[in-house]
Amino acid sequence: MVVDPSSPSSECPVARTLEAIGDRWSLMIIRDAFDDIRRFSEFQKSLGVARNILALRLKTLVEVGVFDVQPASDGSAYKEYVLTEKGREIFPVVVSMRQWGERFLFTGDETRSVLLDNEYGQSLMPIEVRSSSGQKLGPSDCHRVRVVAGES
Amino acid sequence: MVVDPSSPSSECPVARTLEAIGDRWSLMIIRDAFDDIRRFSEFQKSLGVARNILALRLKTLVEVGVFDVQPASDGSAYKEYVLTEKGREIFPVVVSMRQWGERFLFTGDETRSVLLDNEYGQSLMPIEVRSSSGQKLGPSDCHRVRVVAGES
DNA sequence: TGAATCCAGTTGCTAATTGAAACCAGTTTA
DNA sequence: TAAACTGGTTTCAATTAGCAACTGGATTCA
């Protein structure tokens, strides 16, 4: 999908997010990064993605500012891809995808991986959309508004 | 986060979610559906997507169970694509993408669309990952575990 | 020290997917 | 009744993904 910068859709943060990180491999790479995967070969092995595609995705993710390239932490001459603050903040996106998948894409008797908090080993709270006053909101409780630059 | 390296990706709910709805157009279609867009031509006009691609995406989204096909609510002979419960529950995914995009992909002076709650017209609370005890969690506060079917 | 292996890609080629435009049958509007 | 709209399908060109082989520096092994 190419978003014409002059088209109204580029005003939508969802569209821009999808433009930046919204492809299958990018989000899988980021998911792996949350599991402390950092090196090219580790991503490749974990995902089974073609090397050229992985190289390409990592390059754009670095350009976008989701990853930083750093010298390897083990002292070798190689490099590591480490999530930036911007990258780490994708966590809620990945977790909400995970929770939706757990709920709707698995039958009860299937083996799956789950996310637990380190402190108590408990499963996480379901992620919810809330108003500023803390009330849970569904899709029909919200509306989109265009905010023009310069106006308050 | 610690991973079992032998777990195939299909056991990962994130991977399955991306498999089902993780392509650019699908998520844009779903975003539009949250804005009460229901008809083929409305999606097409709003997104500017090629008709054949839209038809394909809608078909798989119906197969996946995200949309239901219903007779048009205006009494005409046409049909509508309406989100199912499963589809409506994608809301947190889209909202977290929106919030990430708003925060990291826009400069302050750009026109953008924002989401407000209907009741007070306020912007939403930032979506957060929380433990079952309500504590805010970052990527490094969680770990992944493989749950084998049949075991408790 | 030299050979073998590992790492992080790049290149070349083929297969699959996407996108634009034209086309089409049934429906609705003027 | 004609024109326009709706929800697609078909065709074809262009883009992208995926595979395998290659590369050149780094590291390990004997």
Coordinates of N, CA and C in Angstrom, one line a residue, chain A residues 1 9-24 27-28 31-32 34-36 64 66 85-98 100-106 109-125 127-135 137-150, chain B residues 1-3 9-25 27-28 31-32 34-35 64 66 85-86 88-98 100-106 109-125 127-135 137-149:
Chain A
M1 N 0.8 -1.2 0.0 CA 0.0 0.0 0.0 C 0.9 1.2 0.0
S9 N -5.8 9.9 3.8 CA -5.5 8.7 4.6 C -4.2 8.9 5.4
S10 N -3.2 9.7 4.8 CA -2.0 9.8 5.6 C -2.2 10.7 6.8
E11 N -3.3 11.3 6.9 CA -3.7 12.0 8.1 C -4.1 11.1 9.2
C12 N -4.3 9.8 8.9 CA -4.8 8.8 9.9 C -3.6 8.1 10.5
P13 N -3.4 8.2 11.8 CA -2.3 7.6 12.4 C -2.2 6.1 12.2
V14 N -3.4 5.5 12.1 CA -3.4 4.1 11.8 C -2.7 3.8 10.5
A15 N -3.1 4.5 9.5 CA -2.5 4.3 8.2 C -1.0 4.5 8.2
R16 N -0.5 5.6 8.9 CA 0.9 5.8 9.0 C 1.6 4.7 9.7
T17 N 1.0 4.2 10.8 CA 1.6 3.1 11.5 C 1.7 1.9 10.7
L18 N 0.7 1.6 9.9 CA 0.7 0.4 9.0 C 1.8 0.6 7.9
E19 N 1.9 1.9 7.5 CA 3.0 2.2 6.5 C 4.4 1.9 7.1
A20 N 4.5 2.2 8.3 CA 5.9 2.1 8.9 C 6.2 0.6 9.4
I21 N 5.3 0.0 10.1 CA 5.6 -1.3 10.7 C 4.5 -2.3 10.4
G22 N 3.6 -2.0 9.5 CA 2.4 -2.9 9.4 C 2.5 -4.0 8.4
D23 N 3.7 -4.5 8.2 CA 3.7 -5.7 7.4 C 4.1 -6.9 8.2
R24 N 3.7 -8.1 7.7 CA 3.8 -9.3 8.5 C 5.2 -9.4 9.1
L27 N 6.3 -6.9 12.0 CA 5.8 -7.1 13.3 C 6.3 -8.4 13.9
M28 N 6.6 -9.4 13.1 CA 7.2 -10.6 13.7 C 8.6 -10.4 14.2
R31 N 8.2 -8.5 17.4 CA 7.8 -9.5 18.4 C 9.0 -10.3 18.9
D32 N 9.8 -10.7 18.0 CA 11.0 -11.4 18.4 C 11.9 -10.5 19.2
F34 N 11.1 -8.3 21.3 CA 10.6 -8.3 22.6 C 11.1 -9.5 23.4
D35 N 11.4 -10.6 22.7 CA 12.0 -11.8 23.3 C 13.5 -11.8 23.3
D36 N 14.1 -10.6 23.2 CA 15.5 -10.4 23.3 C 16.3 -10.9 22.2
V64 N 13.3 3.9 10.1 CA 12.0 4.4 10.7 C 12.3 4.8 12.2
V66 N 12.8 2.4 14.7 CA 12.3 1.3 15.7 C 13.5 0.6 16.3
E85 N 13.3 3.3 22.2 CA 12.1 3.7 22.9 C 10.9 3.6 22.1
K86 N 11.0 4.2 20.9 CA 9.9 4.1 19.9 C 9.5 2.7 19.6
G87 N 10.5 1.8 19.5 CA 10.3 0.4 19.2 C 9.6 -0.3 20.4
R88 N 10.1 0.0 21.5 CA 9.6 -0.6 22.7 C 8.1 -0.3 22.9
E89 N 7.8 0.9 22.5 CA 6.4 1.4 22.7 C 5.4 0.7 21.8
I90 N 5.9 -0.2 20.9 CA 5.0 -1.0 20.1 C 4.4 -2.1 20.9
F91 N 5.0 -2.3 22.1 CA 4.5 -3.5 22.9 C 3.0 -3.6 23.0
P92 N 2.3 -2.6 23.3 CA 0.8 -2.8 23.4 C 0.2 -3.2 22.1
V93 N 0.7 -2.9 21.0 CA 0.2 -3.3 19.7 C 0.3 -4.8 19.6
V94 N 1.5 -5.3 19.9 CA 1.8 -6.7 19.8 C 1.0 -7.5 20.8
V95 N 0.9 -7.0 22.0 CA 0.2 -7.7 23.1 C -1.3 -7.8 22.8
S96 N -1.8 -6.7 22.2 CA -3.2 -6.8 21.9 C -3.5 -7.7 20.7
M97 N -2.6 -7.8 19.8 CA -2.7 -8.8 18.8 C -2.6 -10.2 19.4
R98 N -1.7 -10.4 20.3 CA -1.6 -11.7 20.9 C -2.8 -12.1 21.6
W100 N -5.9 -11.1 21.1 CA -7.0 -11.3 20.2 C -6.8 -12.7 19.6
G101 N -5.6 -13.0 19.2 CA -5.3 -14.3 18.6 C -5.5 -15.5 19.6
E102 N -5.1 -15.3 20.8 CA -5.4 -16.3 21.9 C -6.9 -16.6 22.0
R103 N -7.6 -15.5 22.0 CA -9.0 -15.6 22.2 C -9.8 -16.2 21.0
F104 N -9.4 -15.8 19.8 CA -10.3 -16.1 18.7 C -9.7 -17.1 17.7
L105 N -8.4 -17.3 17.8 CA -7.7 -18.1 16.8 C -7.2 -19.5 17.3
F106 N -7.5 -19.7 18.5 CA -7.1 -21.0 19.1 C -8.3 -21.8 19.6
D109 N -7.7 -26.9 22.9 CA -6.8 -28.0 23.1 C -5.5 -27.8 22.3
E110 N -5.3 -26.6 21.8 CA -4.0 -26.4 21.1 C -2.9 -25.9 21.9
T111 N -1.7 -26.4 21.6 CA -0.5 -25.9 22.2 C -0.3 -24.5 21.7
R112 N 0.0 -23.6 22.7 CA 0.3 -22.2 22.3 C 1.3 -21.6 23.2
S113 N 1.9 -20.5 22.8 CA 2.8 -19.8 23.7 C 1.9 -18.7 24.4
V114 N 2.2 -18.5 25.7 CA 1.5 -17.4 26.4 C 2.5 -16.5 27.1
L115 N 2.0 -15.3 27.4 CA 2.9 -14.3 28.0 C 2.5 -14.2 29.5
L116 N 3.5 -14.2 30.3 CA 3.3 -14.1 31.8 C 4.1 -13.0 32.3
D117 N 3.6 -12.4 33.4 CA 4.5 -11.3 34.0 C 5.6 -12.0 34.8
N118 N 6.7 -11.4 34.9 CA 7.9 -12.0 35.6 C 7.7 -12.1 37.1
E119 N 6.9 -11.2 37.6 CA 6.9 -11.1 39.1 C 6.1 -12.3 39.7
Y120 N 4.9 -12.5 39.1 CA 4.1 -13.5 39.7 C 3.8 -14.7 38.8
G121 N 4.2 -14.6 37.5 CA 4.0 -15.6 36.6 C 2.5 -15.7 36.2
Q122 N 1.8 -14.7 36.4 CA 0.4 -14.7 36.0 C 0.2 -14.2 34.6
S123 N -0.9 -14.6 34.0 CA -1.2 -14.1 32.7 C -1.7 -12.6 32.8
L124 N -1.6 -11.9 31.7 CA -1.8 -10.5 31.8 C -3.3 -10.1 31.8
M125 N -3.6 -8.9 32.1 CA -4.9 -8.3 32.0 C -5.3 -8.1 30.6
I127 N -6.2 -6.2 27.4 CA -6.0 -4.8 27.1 C -7.3 -4.2 26.7
E128 N -7.6 -3.1 27.2 CA -8.9 -2.4 26.9 C -8.7 -1.0 26.5
V129 N -9.6 -0.5 25.7 CA -9.7 0.9 25.3 C -10.5 1.6 26.4
R130 N -9.9 2.7 26.9 CA -10.6 3.4 28.0 C -10.7 4.9 27.7
S131 N -11.8 5.5 28.2 CA -11.9 7.0 28.1 C -10.9 7.6 29.1
S132 N -10.8 8.9 29.0 CA -9.9 9.6 30.0 C -10.4 9.4 31.4
S133 N -11.7 9.2 31.5 CA -12.3 9.0 32.9 C -12.2 7.5 33.3
G134 N -11.6 6.6 32.4 CA -11.4 5.3 32.9 C -12.5 4.3 32.4
Q135 N -13.5 4.8 31.7 CA -14.6 3.9 31.3 C -14.2 3.1 30.1
L137 N -14.3 1.5 26.6 CA -15.0 1.9 25.4 C -14.9 0.9 24.3
G138 N -16.1 0.7 23.6 CA -16.1 -0.1 22.4 C -16.0 0.8 21.2
P139 N -16.0 0.2 20.0 CA -15.9 1.0 18.7 C -17.0 2.0 18.6
S140 N -18.2 1.7 19.1 CA -19.3 2.6 18.9 C -19.4 3.7 19.9
D141 N -18.4 3.7 20.9 CA -18.4 4.7 21.9 C -17.4 5.9 21.5
C142 N -16.8 5.8 20.3 CA -15.8 6.8 19.9 C -16.2 7.3 18.6
H143 N -15.6 8.5 18.3 CA -15.8 9.0 16.9 C -14.5 9.7 16.5
R144 N -14.2 9.7 15.2 CA -13.0 10.3 14.7 C -13.3 11.7 14.3
V145 N -12.3 12.5 14.6 CA -12.4 14.0 14.3 C -11.1 14.4 13.6
R146 N -11.2 15.2 12.6 CA -10.0 15.7 12.0 C -9.5 17.0 12.7
V147 N -8.3 17.0 13.1 CA -7.7 18.1 13.8 C -6.8 18.8 12.9
V148 N -7.1 20.0 12.5 CA -6.3 20.7 11.5 C -5.1 21.4 12.3
A149 N -3.9 21.3 11.7 CA -2.8 21.9 12.3 C -3.0 23.4 12.5
G150 N -2.5 23.8 13.6 CA -2.6 25.3 13.9 C -3.8 25.6 14.7
Chain B
M1 N 11.9 -11.1 28.3 CA 11.1 -12.2 27.8 C 12.0 -13.3 27.3
V2 N 11.6 -14.5 27.7 CA 12.4 -15.7 27.4 C 11.6 -16.6 26.5
V3 N 12.2 -17.1 25.5 CA 11.5 -18.0 24.5 C 11.9 -19.4 24.5
S9 N 6.2 -21.1 14.7 CA 5.5 -19.8 14.8 C 4.0 -19.9 14.8
S10 N 3.5 -21.0 14.3 CA 2.0 -21.1 14.3 C 1.5 -21.3 15.7
E11 N 2.3 -21.6 16.7 CA 1.9 -21.7 18.1 C 1.8 -20.3 18.7
C12 N 2.3 -19.3 18.0 CA 2.3 -18.0 18.5 C 1.1 -17.2 18.1
P13 N 0.3 -16.8 19.0 CA -0.9 -16.1 18.7 C -0.7 -14.8 17.9
V14 N 0.4 -14.2 18.1 CA 0.7 -13.0 17.3 C 0.9 -13.4 15.8
A15 N 1.6 -14.5 15.5 CA 1.7 -15.0 14.2 C 0.4 -15.3 13.5
R16 N -0.4 -16.0 14.3 CA -1.8 -16.3 13.7 C -2.6 -15.1 13.5
T17 N -2.5 -14.1 14.4 CA -3.3 -12.9 14.1 C -2.8 -12.2 12.9
L18 N -1.5 -12.1 12.7 CA -0.9 -11.5 11.5 C -1.3 -12.3 10.3
E19 N -1.4 -13.6 10.4 CA -1.8 -14.4 9.3 C -3.3 -14.1 8.9
A20 N -4.1 -13.8 9.9 CA -5.5 -13.6 9.6 C -5.8 -12.2 9.2
I21 N -5.3 -11.2 9.9 CA -5.7 -9.8 9.6 C -4.5 -8.9 9.5
G22 N -3.3 -9.5 9.4 CA -2.1 -8.6 9.5 C -1.6 -8.0 8.2
D23 N -2.5 -7.9 7.3 CA -2.0 -7.2 6.1 C -2.6 -5.8 6.1
R24 N -1.8 -4.9 5.4 CA -2.2 -3.5 5.4 C -3.6 -3.2 5.1
W25 N -4.1 -3.7 4.0 CA -5.5 -3.4 3.6 C -6.5 -4.0 4.6
L27 N -6.4 -4.4 7.8 CA -6.5 -3.5 9.0 C -7.1 -2.2 8.6
M28 N -6.8 -1.7 7.5 CA -7.4 -0.4 7.0 C -8.9 -0.6 6.8
R31 N -10.4 -0.7 10.3 CA -10.4 0.6 10.8 C -11.6 1.4 10.3
D32 N -11.8 1.3 9.0 CA -13.0 1.9 8.4 C -14.3 1.4 8.9
F34 N -14.9 0.4 11.8 CA -15.1 1.0 13.1 C -15.7 2.4 12.9
D35 N -15.6 3.0 11.8 CA -16.2 4.3 11.5 C -17.5 4.1 10.7
V64 N -12.7 -15.6 7.7 CA -12.0 -15.7 9.0 C -13.0 -15.4 10.1
V66 N -14.4 -12.2 10.7 CA -14.3 -10.8 11.2 C -15.5 -10.0 10.8
E85 N -18.7 -9.9 16.5 CA -18.1 -9.8 17.8 C -16.5 -9.9 17.7
K86 N -16.1 -11.0 17.0 CA -14.7 -11.2 16.8 C -14.0 -10.0 16.1
R88 N -15.2 -6.8 16.2 CA -15.2 -5.7 17.0 C -14.1 -5.7 18.1
E89 N -13.7 -6.9 18.4 CA -12.7 -7.1 19.5 C -11.3 -6.8 18.9
I90 N -11.2 -6.4 17.7 CA -9.9 -6.0 17.1 C -9.6 -4.5 17.5
F91 N -10.7 -3.9 18.1 CA -10.6 -2.5 18.4 C -9.3 -2.1 19.2
P92 N -9.0 -2.8 20.2 CA -7.7 -2.4 20.9 C -6.5 -2.5 20.1
V93 N -6.4 -3.4 19.1 CA -5.3 -3.4 18.2 C -5.2 -2.2 17.4
V94 N -6.3 -1.8 16.8 CA -6.3 -0.6 16.0 C -6.1 0.7 16.8
V95 N -6.6 0.7 18.0 CA -6.4 1.9 18.8 C -5.0 2.0 19.3
S96 N -4.4 0.9 19.6 CA -3.0 1.0 20.0 C -2.1 1.4 18.9
M97 N -2.4 0.9 17.7 CA -1.7 1.4 16.5 C -1.8 2.9 16.3
R98 N -3.1 3.3 16.4 CA -3.4 4.7 16.3 C -2.6 5.6 17.3
W100 N 0.2 4.8 18.9 CA 1.6 4.8 18.6 C 1.9 5.7 17.4
G101 N 1.1 5.7 16.4 CA 1.3 6.5 15.3 C 1.2 8.0 15.6
E102 N 0.2 8.3 16.5 CA 0.0 9.7 16.9 C 1.3 10.2 17.6
R103 N 1.8 9.3 18.4 CA 2.9 9.7 19.3 C 4.2 9.8 18.5
F104 N 4.5 8.9 17.6 CA 5.8 8.8 17.0 C 5.9 9.1 15.5
L105 N 4.8 9.3 14.9 CA 4.8 9.4 13.4 C 4.3 10.8 13.0
F106 N 3.9 11.6 13.9 CA 3.4 13.0 13.6 C 4.3 14.0 14.3
D109 N 2.8 19.9 14.3 CA 2.0 20.9 13.5 C 1.3 20.2 12.3
E110 N 1.2 18.9 12.3 CA 0.5 18.2 11.2 C -1.0 18.0 11.5
T111 N -1.8 18.1 10.5 CA -3.2 17.8 10.6 C -3.3 16.3 10.7
R112 N -4.2 15.9 11.6 CA -4.4 14.5 11.8 C -5.8 14.2 12.3
S113 N -6.2 13.0 12.2 CA -7.5 12.6 12.8 C -7.3 12.0 14.2
V114 N -8.1 12.4 15.1 CA -8.0 11.8 16.4 C -9.3 11.2 16.8
L115 N -9.2 10.3 17.8 CA -10.4 9.6 18.3 C -10.8 10.1 19.6
L116 N -12.1 10.4 19.7 CA -12.6 11.0 21.0 C -13.8 10.1 21.5
D117 N -14.0 10.1 22.8 CA -15.1 9.3 23.3 C -16.4 10.2 23.1
N118 N -17.5 9.5 22.8 CA -18.7 10.2 22.5 C -19.3 11.0 23.7
E119 N -19.0 10.5 24.9 CA -19.7 11.0 26.0 C -19.2 12.4 26.3
Y120 N -17.9 12.6 26.4 CA -17.3 13.9 26.8 C -16.5 14.5 25.7
G121 N -16.2 13.8 24.6 CA -15.4 14.4 23.6 C -14.0 14.5 24.0
Q122 N -13.6 13.7 24.9 CA -12.2 13.7 25.4 C -11.3 12.7 24.6
S123 N -10.0 12.9 24.5 CA -9.2 11.9 23.9 C -9.0 10.7 24.9
L124 N -8.6 9.6 24.4 CA -8.7 8.4 25.1 C -7.4 8.3 26.0
M125 N -7.5 7.4 27.0 CA -6.4 7.0 27.8 C -5.4 6.2 26.9
I127 N -3.3 3.3 25.9 CA -3.4 1.9 26.1 C -2.2 1.3 26.8
E128 N -2.3 0.5 27.8 CA -1.2 0.0 28.5 C -1.3 -1.5 28.7
V129 N -0.1 -2.1 28.8 CA -0.1 -3.6 29.2 C 0.0 -3.6 30.7
R130 N -0.9 -4.4 31.3 CA -0.9 -4.5 32.7 C -0.9 -6.0 33.2
S131 N -0.3 -6.2 34.3 CA -0.3 -7.5 34.9 C -1.7 -7.7 35.5
S132 N -2.0 -8.9 36.0 CA -3.3 -9.2 36.5 C -3.5 -8.4 37.8
S133 N -2.4 -8.0 38.4 CA -2.6 -7.1 39.6 C -2.7 -5.6 39.2
G134 N -2.7 -5.3 38.0 CA -2.9 -4.0 37.6 C -1.6 -3.1 37.4
Q135 N -0.5 -3.8 37.5 CA 0.8 -3.0 37.3 C 1.1 -2.9 35.9
L137 N 3.2 -3.0 32.6 CA 4.3 -3.8 32.3 C 4.9 -3.4 31.0
G138 N 6.3 -3.4 30.9 CA 7.0 -3.2 29.7 C 7.4 -4.5 29.1
P139 N 8.1 -4.5 28.0 CA 8.5 -5.8 27.3 C 9.4 -6.6 28.2
S140 N 10.2 -6.0 29.0 CA 11.1 -6.8 29.8 C 10.5 -7.3 31.1
D141 N 9.3 -6.9 31.3 CA 8.6 -7.4 32.6 C 7.8 -8.7 32.3
C142 N 7.9 -9.2 31.1 CA 7.1 -10.4 30.7 C 8.0 -11.5 30.2
H143 N 7.5 -12.7 30.2 CA 8.2 -13.8 29.5 C 7.2 -14.7 28.8
R144 N 7.7 -15.3 27.7 CA 6.8 -16.2 27.0 C 7.0 -17.6 27.4
V145 N 5.9 -18.4 27.5 CA 6.0 -19.8 27.9 C 5.2 -20.6 27.0
R146 N 5.7 -21.7 26.6 CA 4.9 -22.6 25.8 C 3.9 -23.4 26.6
V147 N 2.7 -23.4 26.3 CA 1.7 -24.2 27.1 C 1.3 -25.3 26.1
V148 N 1.6 -26.6 26.6 CA 1.3 -27.7 25.8 C -0.2 -28.2 26.0
A149 N -0.9 -28.4 24.9 CA -2.3 -28.9 25.1 C -2.4 -30.1 26.0

